[in-house]
mmCIF file of C-alpha atoms and ligand atoms in Angstrom:
data_model
loop_
_atom_site.group_PDB
_atom_site.id
_atom_site.type_symbol
_atom_site.label_atom_id
_atom_site.label_comp_id
_atom_site.label_asym_id
_atom_site.label_seq_id
_atom_site.Cartn_x
_atom_site.Cartn_y
_atom_site.Cartn_z
ATOM 1 C CA MET A 18 -143.088 60.088 -70.777
ATOM 2 C CA ASP A 19 -141.697 57.890 -68.006
ATOM 3 C CA GLY A 20 -141.307 54.133 -68.218
ATOM 4 C CA PRO A 21 -144.507 52.964 -66.500
ATOM 5 C CA ASP A 22 -146.685 55.470 -68.455
ATOM 6 C CA LYS A 23 -145.450 54.492 -71.869
ATOM 7 C CA PRO A 24 -147.498 51.964 -73.843
ATOM 8 C CA ILE A 25 -145.834 48.604 -74.486
ATOM 9 C CA LEU A 26 -144.882 47.633 -78.032
ATOM 10 C CA LEU A 27 -143.820 44.113 -79.029
ATOM 11 C CA VAL A 28 -142.018 43.784 -82.366
ATOM 12 C CA ALA A 29 -141.636 40.243 -83.733
ATOM 13 C CA LEU A 30 -138.853 40.331 -86.328
ATOM 14 C CA GLY A 31 -138.910 37.868 -89.232
ATOM 15 C CA GLY A 32 -135.939 36.014 -90.681
ATOM 16 C CA ASN A 33 -135.291 38.788 -93.243
ATOM 17 C CA ALA A 34 -134.288 41.185 -90.448
ATOM 18 C CA LEU A 35 -131.000 39.253 -90.407
ATOM 19 C CA ILE A 36 -130.715 37.465 -93.750
ATOM 20 C CA ARG A 37 -132.303 38.793 -96.947
ATOM 21 C CA LYS A 38 -133.499 36.510 -99.752
ATOM 22 C CA GLY A 39 -130.598 35.379 -101.925
ATOM 23 C CA GLU A 40 -127.913 36.256 -99.362
ATOM 24 C CA LYS A 41 -125.457 33.773 -97.932
ATOM 25 C CA GLY A 42 -125.982 35.179 -94.472
ATOM 26 C CA THR A 43 -122.456 36.131 -93.430
ATOM 27 C CA VAL A 44 -122.165 37.818 -90.060
ATOM 28 C CA THR A 45 -121.315 41.097 -91.828
ATOM 29 C CA GLN A 46 -124.552 40.880 -93.862
ATOM 30 C CA GLN A 47 -126.579 40.050 -90.755
ATOM 31 C CA PHE A 48 -125.246 43.036 -88.802
ATOM 32 C CA LYS A 49 -125.822 45.321 -91.799
ATOM 33 C CA ASN A 50 -129.419 44.134 -92.285
ATOM 34 C CA LEU A 51 -130.260 44.614 -88.635
ATOM 35 C CA VAL A 52 -129.681 48.369 -88.832
ATOM 36 C CA LEU A 53 -132.933 48.986 -90.772
ATOM 37 C CA PRO A 54 -135.367 47.489 -88.224
ATOM 38 C CA ILE A 55 -133.294 48.306 -85.149
ATOM 39 C CA ARG A 56 -132.879 51.984 -85.997
ATOM 40 C CA GLN A 57 -136.682 52.298 -86.123
ATOM 41 C CA ILE A 58 -137.054 50.405 -82.862
ATOM 42 C CA ALA A 59 -134.451 52.644 -81.199
ATOM 43 C CA ARG A 60 -136.498 55.721 -82.204
ATOM 44 C CA LEU A 61 -139.737 54.080 -81.042
ATOM 45 C CA SER A 62 -138.197 53.321 -77.635
ATOM 46 C CA GLN A 63 -138.525 57.025 -76.788
ATOM 47 C CA ASP A 64 -142.343 56.715 -76.780
ATOM 48 C CA TYR A 65 -142.864 53.008 -76.122
ATOM 49 C CA ARG A 66 -141.587 50.326 -73.796
ATOM 50 C CA ILE A 67 -140.186 47.678 -76.121
ATOM 51 C CA ILE A 68 -140.023 43.902 -76.389
ATOM 52 C CA ILE A 69 -138.258 42.353 -79.403
ATOM 53 C CA THR A 70 -138.702 38.719 -80.465
ATOM 54 C CA HIS A 71 -137.042 36.992 -83.400
ATOM 55 C CA GLY A 72 -137.015 33.824 -85.530
ATOM 56 C CA ASN A 73 -133.907 31.650 -85.988
ATOM 57 C CA GLY A 74 -134.554 29.355 -88.995
ATOM 58 C CA PRO A 75 -131.316 29.873 -90.968
ATOM 59 C CA GLN A 76 -129.177 30.166 -87.822
ATOM 60 C CA VAL A 77 -130.358 26.888 -86.310
ATOM 61 C CA GLY A 78 -130.143 25.325 -89.796
ATOM 62 C CA ASN A 79 -126.447 26.248 -89.956
ATOM 63 C CA LEU A 80 -125.775 24.798 -86.508
ATOM 64 C CA LEU A 81 -127.494 21.555 -87.549
ATOM 65 C CA LEU A 82 -125.403 21.443 -90.707
ATOM 66 C CA GLN A 83 -122.230 22.056 -88.715
ATOM 67 C CA GLN A 84 -122.939 19.251 -86.303
ATOM 68 C CA GLU A 85 -124.074 16.856 -88.988
ATOM 69 C CA SER A 86 -120.828 17.445 -90.882
ATOM 70 C CA CYS A 87 -118.734 16.477 -87.863
ATOM 71 C CA SER A 88 -118.613 13.127 -86.079
ATOM 72 C CA VAL A 89 -115.916 14.036 -83.543
ATOM 73 C CA VAL A 90 -118.051 15.923 -81.022
ATOM 74 C CA PRO A 91 -121.359 14.560 -79.684
ATOM 75 C CA ARG A 92 -124.538 15.833 -81.361
ATOM 76 C CA LEU A 93 -126.519 18.381 -79.411
ATOM 77 C CA PRO A 94 -130.300 18.147 -79.087
ATOM 78 C CA LEU A 95 -132.419 20.799 -80.778
ATOM 79 C CA GLU A 96 -133.280 22.598 -77.564
ATOM 80 C CA ILE A 97 -129.573 23.283 -76.921
ATOM 81 C CA LEU A 98 -129.177 24.589 -80.473
ATOM 82 C CA VAL A 99 -132.172 26.906 -79.943
ATOM 83 C CA ALA A 100 -130.507 28.138 -76.736
ATOM 84 C CA GLN A 101 -127.292 28.797 -78.686
ATOM 85 C CA THR A 102 -129.139 30.861 -81.297
ATOM 86 C CA GLN A 103 -130.897 32.845 -78.562
ATOM 87 C CA GLY A 104 -127.459 33.920 -77.342
ATOM 88 C CA GLN A 105 -126.124 34.611 -80.831
ATOM 89 C CA ILE A 106 -129.130 36.579 -82.125
ATOM 90 C CA GLY A 107 -129.653 38.320 -78.772
ATOM 91 C CA TYR A 108 -126.067 39.536 -78.905
ATOM 92 C CA MET A 109 -126.416 40.810 -82.485
ATOM 93 C CA ILE A 110 -129.670 42.669 -81.790
ATOM 94 C CA GLU A 111 -128.432 44.047 -78.474
ATOM 95 C CA SER A 112 -125.181 45.420 -79.850
ATOM 96 C CA THR A 113 -126.914 46.945 -82.916
ATOM 97 C CA LEU A 114 -129.535 48.512 -80.673
ATOM 98 C CA ASP A 115 -126.879 49.914 -78.395
ATOM 99 C CA SER A 116 -125.093 51.693 -81.252
ATOM 100 C CA GLN A 117 -128.359 52.952 -82.797
ATOM 101 C CA LEU A 118 -129.415 54.407 -79.443
ATOM 102 C CA MET A 119 -126.045 56.093 -79.083
ATOM 103 C CA ASP A 120 -126.465 57.578 -82.576
ATOM 104 C CA LEU A 121 -129.716 59.086 -81.328
ATOM 105 C CA GLY A 122 -127.873 60.550 -78.358
ATOM 106 C CA VAL A 123 -129.419 58.076 -75.905
ATOM 107 C CA HIS A 124 -126.515 56.914 -73.770
ATOM 108 C CA ILE A 125 -128.287 55.361 -70.817
ATOM 109 C CA LYS A 126 -130.896 52.849 -71.858
ATOM 110 C CA PRO A 127 -130.931 49.449 -70.200
ATOM 111 C CA LEU A 128 -131.159 46.496 -72.592
ATOM 112 C CA VAL A 129 -131.254 42.807 -71.889
ATOM 113 C CA SER A 130 -131.525 39.621 -73.929
ATOM 114 C CA LEU A 131 -133.085 36.777 -72.084
ATOM 115 C CA ILE A 132 -132.851 33.023 -72.547
ATOM 116 C CA THR A 133 -136.534 32.155 -72.729
ATOM 117 C CA TYR A 134 -138.306 28.858 -72.079
ATOM 118 C CA VAL A 135 -141.804 28.245 -73.366
ATOM 119 C CA VAL A 136 -144.000 25.531 -71.917
ATOM 120 C CA VAL A 137 -145.719 23.185 -74.360
ATOM 121 C CA SER A 138 -148.164 20.423 -73.486
ATOM 122 C CA GLU A 139 -147.288 16.746 -73.836
ATOM 123 C CA GLU A 140 -150.950 16.286 -74.729
ATOM 124 C CA ASP A 141 -150.635 18.627 -77.747
ATOM 125 C CA PRO A 142 -151.769 16.617 -80.808
ATOM 126 C CA ALA A 143 -148.780 18.122 -82.695
ATOM 127 C CA PHE A 144 -146.526 15.622 -80.832
ATOM 128 C CA SER A 145 -147.910 12.744 -82.855
ATOM 129 C CA ARG A 146 -147.214 14.464 -86.191
ATOM 130 C CA PRO A 147 -143.906 16.159 -87.020
ATOM 131 C CA THR A 148 -144.651 18.871 -89.602
ATOM 132 C CA LYS A 149 -141.977 21.570 -89.443
ATOM 133 C CA PRO A 150 -138.983 21.081 -91.795
ATOM 134 C CA ILE A 151 -135.700 22.337 -90.292
ATOM 135 C CA GLY A 152 -132.007 22.341 -91.083
ATOM 136 C CA PRO A 153 -130.088 21.342 -94.191
ATOM 137 C CA ILE A 154 -131.730 20.204 -97.438
ATOM 138 C CA TYR A 155 -130.525 16.852 -98.846
ATOM 139 C CA ALA A 156 -130.806 15.550 -102.414
ATOM 140 C CA SER A 157 -131.879 12.074 -101.226
ATOM 141 C CA LYS A 158 -133.312 10.482 -98.104
ATOM 142 C CA LYS A 159 -130.132 8.401 -97.694
ATOM 143 C CA GLN A 160 -127.979 11.520 -97.311
ATOM 144 C CA ALA A 161 -130.152 12.885 -94.507
ATOM 145 C CA PRO A 162 -128.923 12.137 -90.964
ATOM 146 C CA SER A 163 -130.270 8.902 -89.483
ATOM 147 C CA GLY A 164 -132.413 8.751 -86.380
ATOM 148 C CA TYR A 165 -134.829 11.567 -87.296
ATOM 149 C CA PRO A 166 -138.046 11.678 -89.321
ATOM 150 C CA VAL A 167 -137.374 13.125 -92.784
ATOM 151 C CA VAL A 168 -139.836 14.486 -95.389
ATOM 152 C CA LYS A 169 -139.632 15.386 -99.048
ATOM 153 C CA THR A 170 -140.173 19.154 -99.475
ATOM 154 C CA ALA A 171 -140.258 21.200 -102.675
ATOM 155 C CA LYS A 172 -136.502 21.885 -102.254
ATOM 156 C CA GLY A 173 -135.387 18.364 -101.229
ATOM 157 C CA PHE A 174 -135.329 16.067 -98.189
ATOM 158 C CA ARG A 175 -135.319 17.636 -94.737
ATOM 159 C CA ARG A 176 -135.612 16.620 -91.138
ATOM 160 C CA VAL A 177 -139.023 17.403 -89.647
ATOM 161 C CA VAL A 178 -139.853 18.147 -86.043
ATOM 162 C CA VAL A 179 -143.059 18.670 -84.114
ATOM 163 C CA SER A 180 -144.362 22.189 -83.613
ATOM 164 C CA PRO A 181 -146.638 22.328 -80.565
ATOM 165 C CA LYS A 182 -148.570 25.414 -79.446
ATOM 166 C CA PRO A 183 -147.028 27.647 -76.761
ATOM 167 C CA VAL A 184 -148.853 27.310 -73.423
ATOM 168 C CA THR A 185 -147.025 29.866 -71.289
ATOM 169 C CA ILE A 186 -143.739 31.779 -71.220
ATOM 170 C CA ILE A 187 -141.766 30.750 -68.130
ATOM 171 C CA GLU A 188 -140.000 34.128 -67.748
ATOM 172 C CA LYS A 189 -143.156 36.272 -68.128
ATOM 173 C CA ARG A 190 -142.830 37.772 -64.624
ATOM 174 C CA GLU A 191 -139.190 38.690 -65.151
ATOM 175 C CA ILE A 192 -139.981 40.221 -68.567
ATOM 176 C CA LYS A 193 -142.847 42.220 -67.079
ATOM 177 C CA LYS A 194 -140.612 43.590 -64.311
ATOM 178 C CA LEU A 195 -137.914 44.518 -66.804
ATOM 179 C CA ILE A 196 -140.256 46.397 -69.136
ATOM 180 C CA THR A 197 -141.918 48.136 -66.205
ATOM 181 C CA ALA A 198 -138.450 49.498 -65.437
ATOM 182 C CA ASP A 199 -138.212 50.528 -69.145
ATOM 183 C CA PHE A 200 -135.590 47.934 -70.108
ATOM 184 C CA ILE A 201 -135.711 46.964 -73.769
ATOM 185 C CA VAL A 202 -136.111 43.187 -73.643
ATOM 186 C CA ILE A 203 -134.994 40.809 -76.407
ATOM 187 C CA CYS A 204 -136.494 37.384 -75.821
ATOM 188 C CA CYS A 205 -138.332 34.341 -77.190
ATOM 189 C CA VAL A 206 -135.878 33.887 -80.046
ATOM 190 C CA ARG A 207 -137.421 31.121 -82.173
ATOM 191 C CA GLY A 208 -140.541 30.979 -80.076
ATOM 192 C CA GLY A 209 -138.425 30.075 -77.035
ATOM 193 C CA ILE A 210 -136.855 26.819 -75.875
ATOM 194 C CA PRO A 211 -139.708 24.295 -75.785
ATOM 195 C CA VAL A 212 -140.082 22.572 -72.426
ATOM 196 C CA VAL A 213 -142.638 20.353 -70.730
ATOM 197 C CA ARG A 214 -143.318 20.460 -67.020
ATOM 198 C CA GLU A 215 -142.539 17.381 -64.964
ATOM 199 C CA GLU A 216 -144.009 18.146 -61.556
ATOM 200 C CA ARG A 217 -141.919 21.140 -60.458
ATOM 201 C CA ALA A 218 -139.097 20.585 -62.923
ATOM 202 C CA ILE A 219 -138.946 21.465 -66.591
ATOM 203 C CA GLN A 220 -137.553 19.296 -69.338
ATOM 204 C CA GLY A 221 -136.464 20.436 -72.827
ATOM 205 C CA VAL A 222 -138.093 18.695 -75.795
ATOM 206 C CA ASP A 223 -137.111 18.176 -79.433
ATOM 207 C CA ALA A 224 -139.560 20.578 -81.027
ATOM 208 C CA VAL A 225 -139.791 24.104 -82.373
ATOM 209 C CA ILE A 226 -142.426 26.672 -81.482
ATOM 210 C CA ASP A 227 -143.703 29.188 -84.022
ATOM 211 C CA LYS A 228 -142.202 32.576 -83.096
ATOM 212 C CA ASP A 229 -145.360 34.531 -83.986
ATOM 213 C CA LEU A 230 -147.612 32.345 -81.832
ATOM 214 C CA ALA A 231 -145.124 32.495 -78.939
ATOM 215 C CA SER A 232 -144.924 36.283 -79.345
ATOM 216 C CA ALA A 233 -148.735 36.577 -79.172
ATOM 217 C CA LYS A 234 -148.763 34.474 -75.997
ATOM 218 C CA LEU A 235 -146.028 36.604 -74.419
ATOM 219 C CA ALA A 236 -147.796 39.802 -75.536
ATOM 220 C CA HIS A 237 -150.945 38.696 -73.717
ATOM 221 C CA GLU A 238 -149.095 37.515 -70.621
ATOM 222 C CA VAL A 239 -147.219 40.788 -70.102
ATOM 223 C CA GLY A 240 -149.994 43.157 -71.226
ATOM 224 C CA VAL A 241 -148.612 44.487 -74.524
ATOM 225 C CA ASP A 242 -150.602 47.335 -76.178
ATOM 226 C CA ILE A 243 -149.417 47.087 -79.792
ATOM 227 C CA PHE A 244 -148.087 43.921 -81.445
ATOM 228 C CA VAL A 245 -146.153 44.386 -84.702
ATOM 229 C CA ILE A 246 -145.151 41.392 -86.823
ATOM 230 C CA ALA A 247 -142.454 42.556 -89.258
ATOM 231 C CA THR A 248 -141.694 40.362 -92.265
ATOM 232 C CA ASP A 249 -140.766 40.550 -95.989
ATOM 233 C CA VAL A 250 -144.167 41.538 -97.438
ATOM 234 C CA VAL A 251 -146.104 44.786 -96.944
ATOM 235 C CA GLY A 252 -149.024 43.015 -95.319
ATOM 236 C CA VAL A 253 -151.626 40.297 -95.614
ATOM 237 C CA ALA A 254 -152.973 39.580 -99.093
ATOM 238 C CA LEU A 255 -156.019 37.837 -100.426
ATOM 239 C CA ASN A 256 -155.318 35.613 -103.433
ATOM 240 C CA TYR A 257 -151.607 36.035 -102.731
ATOM 241 C CA ARG A 258 -149.371 35.768 -105.818
ATOM 242 C CA THR A 259 -152.295 35.572 -108.252
ATOM 243 C CA LYS A 260 -153.667 38.175 -110.672
ATOM 244 C CA GLU A 261 -156.387 38.957 -108.123
ATOM 245 C CA GLU A 262 -153.873 39.611 -105.312
ATOM 246 C CA LYS A 263 -155.152 42.288 -102.962
ATOM 247 C CA PHE A 264 -153.326 43.544 -99.888
ATOM 248 C CA LEU A 265 -155.592 44.324 -96.955
ATOM 249 C CA ARG A 266 -155.220 47.441 -94.798
ATOM 250 C CA ARG A 267 -157.678 46.513 -92.059
ATOM 251 C CA LEU A 268 -159.286 43.386 -90.732
ATOM 252 C CA ASN A 269 -161.391 42.685 -87.701
ATOM 253 C CA ILE A 270 -160.732 39.441 -85.864
ATOM 254 C CA GLY A 271 -163.999 37.888 -87.066
ATOM 255 C CA SER A 272 -163.197 38.322 -90.745
ATOM 256 C CA ALA A 273 -159.525 37.389 -90.199
ATOM 257 C CA ALA A 274 -160.622 34.102 -88.570
ATOM 258 C CA GLN A 275 -162.950 33.458 -91.499
ATOM 259 C CA LEU A 276 -160.173 34.057 -94.049
ATOM 260 C CA ILE A 277 -157.901 31.670 -92.115
ATOM 261 C CA ALA A 278 -160.627 29.026 -92.281
ATOM 262 C CA GLU A 279 -161.028 29.635 -96.031
ATOM 263 C CA GLY A 280 -157.303 28.846 -96.489
ATOM 264 C CA HIS A 281 -156.051 32.224 -97.785
ATOM 265 C CA PHE A 282 -152.788 32.062 -95.851
ATOM 266 C CA ALA A 283 -149.969 29.554 -96.275
ATOM 267 C CA ASP A 284 -149.232 27.163 -93.376
ATOM 268 C CA GLY A 285 -145.948 27.898 -91.655
ATOM 269 C CA SER A 286 -145.629 31.449 -93.038
ATOM 270 C CA MET A 287 -148.580 33.892 -93.195
ATOM 271 C CA ARG A 288 -151.153 31.713 -91.451
ATOM 272 C CA PRO A 289 -149.419 31.679 -88.024
ATOM 273 C CA LYS A 290 -148.952 35.456 -88.285
ATOM 274 C CA VAL A 291 -152.662 36.094 -88.832
ATOM 275 C CA GLU A 292 -153.511 33.523 -86.142
ATOM 276 C CA ALA A 293 -151.111 35.226 -83.730
ATOM 277 C CA ALA A 294 -152.615 38.666 -84.478
ATOM 278 C CA VAL A 295 -156.164 37.363 -83.977
ATOM 279 C CA GLN A 296 -155.185 35.585 -80.751
ATOM 280 C CA PHE A 297 -153.562 38.749 -79.360
ATOM 281 C CA VAL A 298 -156.586 40.963 -80.057
ATOM 282 C CA HIS A 299 -159.009 38.267 -78.901
ATOM 283 C CA ASP A 300 -157.095 38.106 -75.590
ATOM 284 C CA GLY A 301 -157.525 41.870 -75.054
ATOM 285 C CA GLY A 302 -154.639 43.449 -77.023
ATOM 286 C CA LYS A 303 -155.508 46.774 -78.685
ATOM 287 C CA ARG A 304 -154.004 46.417 -82.141
ATOM 288 C CA ALA A 305 -151.860 43.982 -84.103
ATOM 289 C CA VAL A 306 -150.152 44.951 -87.377
ATOM 290 C CA ILE A 307 -148.503 42.683 -89.940
ATOM 291 C CA THR A 308 -146.070 44.763 -91.976
ATOM 292 C CA SER A 309 -142.657 44.890 -93.637
ATOM 293 C CA ILE A 310 -139.316 45.397 -91.889
ATOM 294 C CA GLU A 311 -139.056 48.755 -93.712
ATOM 295 C CA ALA A 312 -142.365 50.056 -92.323
ATOM 296 C CA ILE A 313 -142.215 49.230 -88.596
ATOM 297 C CA GLU A 314 -142.491 52.885 -87.511
ATOM 298 C CA SER A 315 -145.264 53.717 -90.018
ATOM 299 C CA ALA A 316 -147.166 50.624 -88.904
ATOM 300 C CA VAL A 317 -146.999 51.725 -85.273
ATOM 301 C CA GLU A 318 -148.341 55.136 -86.378
ATOM 302 C CA GLY A 319 -151.230 53.409 -88.179
ATOM 303 C CA GLN A 320 -149.901 54.284 -91.650
ATOM 304 C CA ALA A 321 -148.771 50.894 -93.019
ATOM 305 C CA GLY A 322 -149.338 47.162 -92.954
ATOM 306 C CA THR A 323 -152.465 45.138 -92.264
ATOM 307 C CA GLU A 324 -154.085 46.199 -88.985
ATOM 308 C CA ILE A 325 -156.052 43.633 -87.037
ATOM 309 C CA THR A 326 -158.416 44.958 -84.397
ATOM 310 C CA LEU A 327 -161.566 43.906 -82.588
HETATM 311 P P1 ADP B 299 -140.871 35.352 -91.341
HETATM 312 O O1 ADP B 299 -139.444 34.947 -91.355
HETATM 313 O O2 ADP B 299 -141.037 36.835 -91.305
HETATM 314 O O3 ADP B 299 -141.700 34.630 -90.314
HETATM 315 P P2 ADP B 299 -142.280 33.802 -93.389
HETATM 316 O O4 ADP B 299 -141.617 33.393 -94.673
HETATM 317 O O5 ADP B 299 -142.538 32.759 -92.376
HETATM 318 O O6 ADP B 299 -141.407 35.004 -92.810
HETATM 319 O O7 ADP B 299 -143.678 34.525 -93.735
HETATM 320 C C1 ADP B 299 -143.779 35.583 -94.667
HETATM 321 C C2 ADP B 299 -144.174 35.044 -96.046
HETATM 322 O O8 ADP B 299 -145.563 34.663 -96.057
HETATM 323 C C3 ADP B 299 -144.086 36.040 -97.171
HETATM 324 O O9 ADP B 299 -142.787 36.130 -97.702
HETATM 325 C C4 ADP B 299 -145.085 35.478 -98.194
HETATM 326 O O10 ADP B 299 -144.398 34.821 -99.237
HETATM 327 C C5 ADP B 299 -145.891 34.449 -97.412
HETATM 328 N N1 ADP B 299 -147.348 34.497 -97.603
HETATM 329 C C6 ADP B 299 -148.132 33.396 -97.700
HETATM 330 N N2 ADP B 299 -149.411 33.703 -97.844
HETATM 331 C C7 ADP B 299 -149.478 35.056 -97.854
HETATM 332 C C8 ADP B 299 -150.575 35.991 -97.974
HETATM 333 N N3 ADP B 299 -151.825 35.599 -98.108
HETATM 334 N N4 ADP B 299 -150.281 37.303 -97.930
HETATM 335 C C9 ADP B 299 -149.004 37.737 -97.793
HETATM 336 N N5 ADP B 299 -147.935 36.896 -97.684
HETATM 337 C C10 ADP B 299 -148.162 35.575 -97.710
HETATM 338 MG MG1 MG B 300 -142.077 32.501 -90.292
#
């Protein structure tokens, strides 16, 4: 099939695509871990046009730790750190993809990783309530860097930032053109760099955007057919981590919305994934699947994960 005839697949990769639980997260480990999801994506690129998005929690956490341990160079705002991780993770995915494609005998396949801005609204109620913990964990409030709101989490004290909803992806036209030409596009790392519009200019803000919600927005804006959210569990469970735990194979958007309202999914982890899947299908997408990194190909074939449809 030629580029424009192939359906479009968006794969949102979770943090475990780069760093597995219990690992330190050396660059060698990150490159090694990437092979599993990227090899599957390389194979899928023969039948699908591909967009890859990714989270950046541990990577931006390390940059924050680095800058908070050093008083010689000026501190960088969060949006610059997000931009740095877009370059770093884009490079790692792109180079792994390139070698996996070559292993498959595909020598000419255009790839691009794109710095991505995502518009948020100054009116978003999230701006009055920072909720998302980021960066290093401190044993006491005193040890945490000054000048930022800090909360006590289960692991210790952490800086918190606001997490507004994505309104639109600034580069959606460019991404659409690139995938029409059958480029594999890596973008929206960490939900994109959050910006607000000021008349015709854009201005970065100290916030983070959920990568699954940003991916759903992008998927709608560029007309994605299948949206796969790949993480470290096989799918969506009811009564997660209890004796009555039950993984679900299929959900329609009505029952998924009801389960969200009943509080089955944890804030900041599974809830935004189910919300993103519902949003995508509600906006006209054909099928969303929440699955594990191991089962990306099976999920695309309809053989794994939790499928969310109309
Ligand atoms: P990612 O980096 O892929 O975004 P997250 O940690 O944010 O990963 O989300 C995946 C996690 O969601 C799983 O590891 C699991 O512990 C958690 N989770 C919370 N509620 C549920 C649920 N109902 N079903 C399955 N997983 C759940
Ligand atoms: Mg997450």
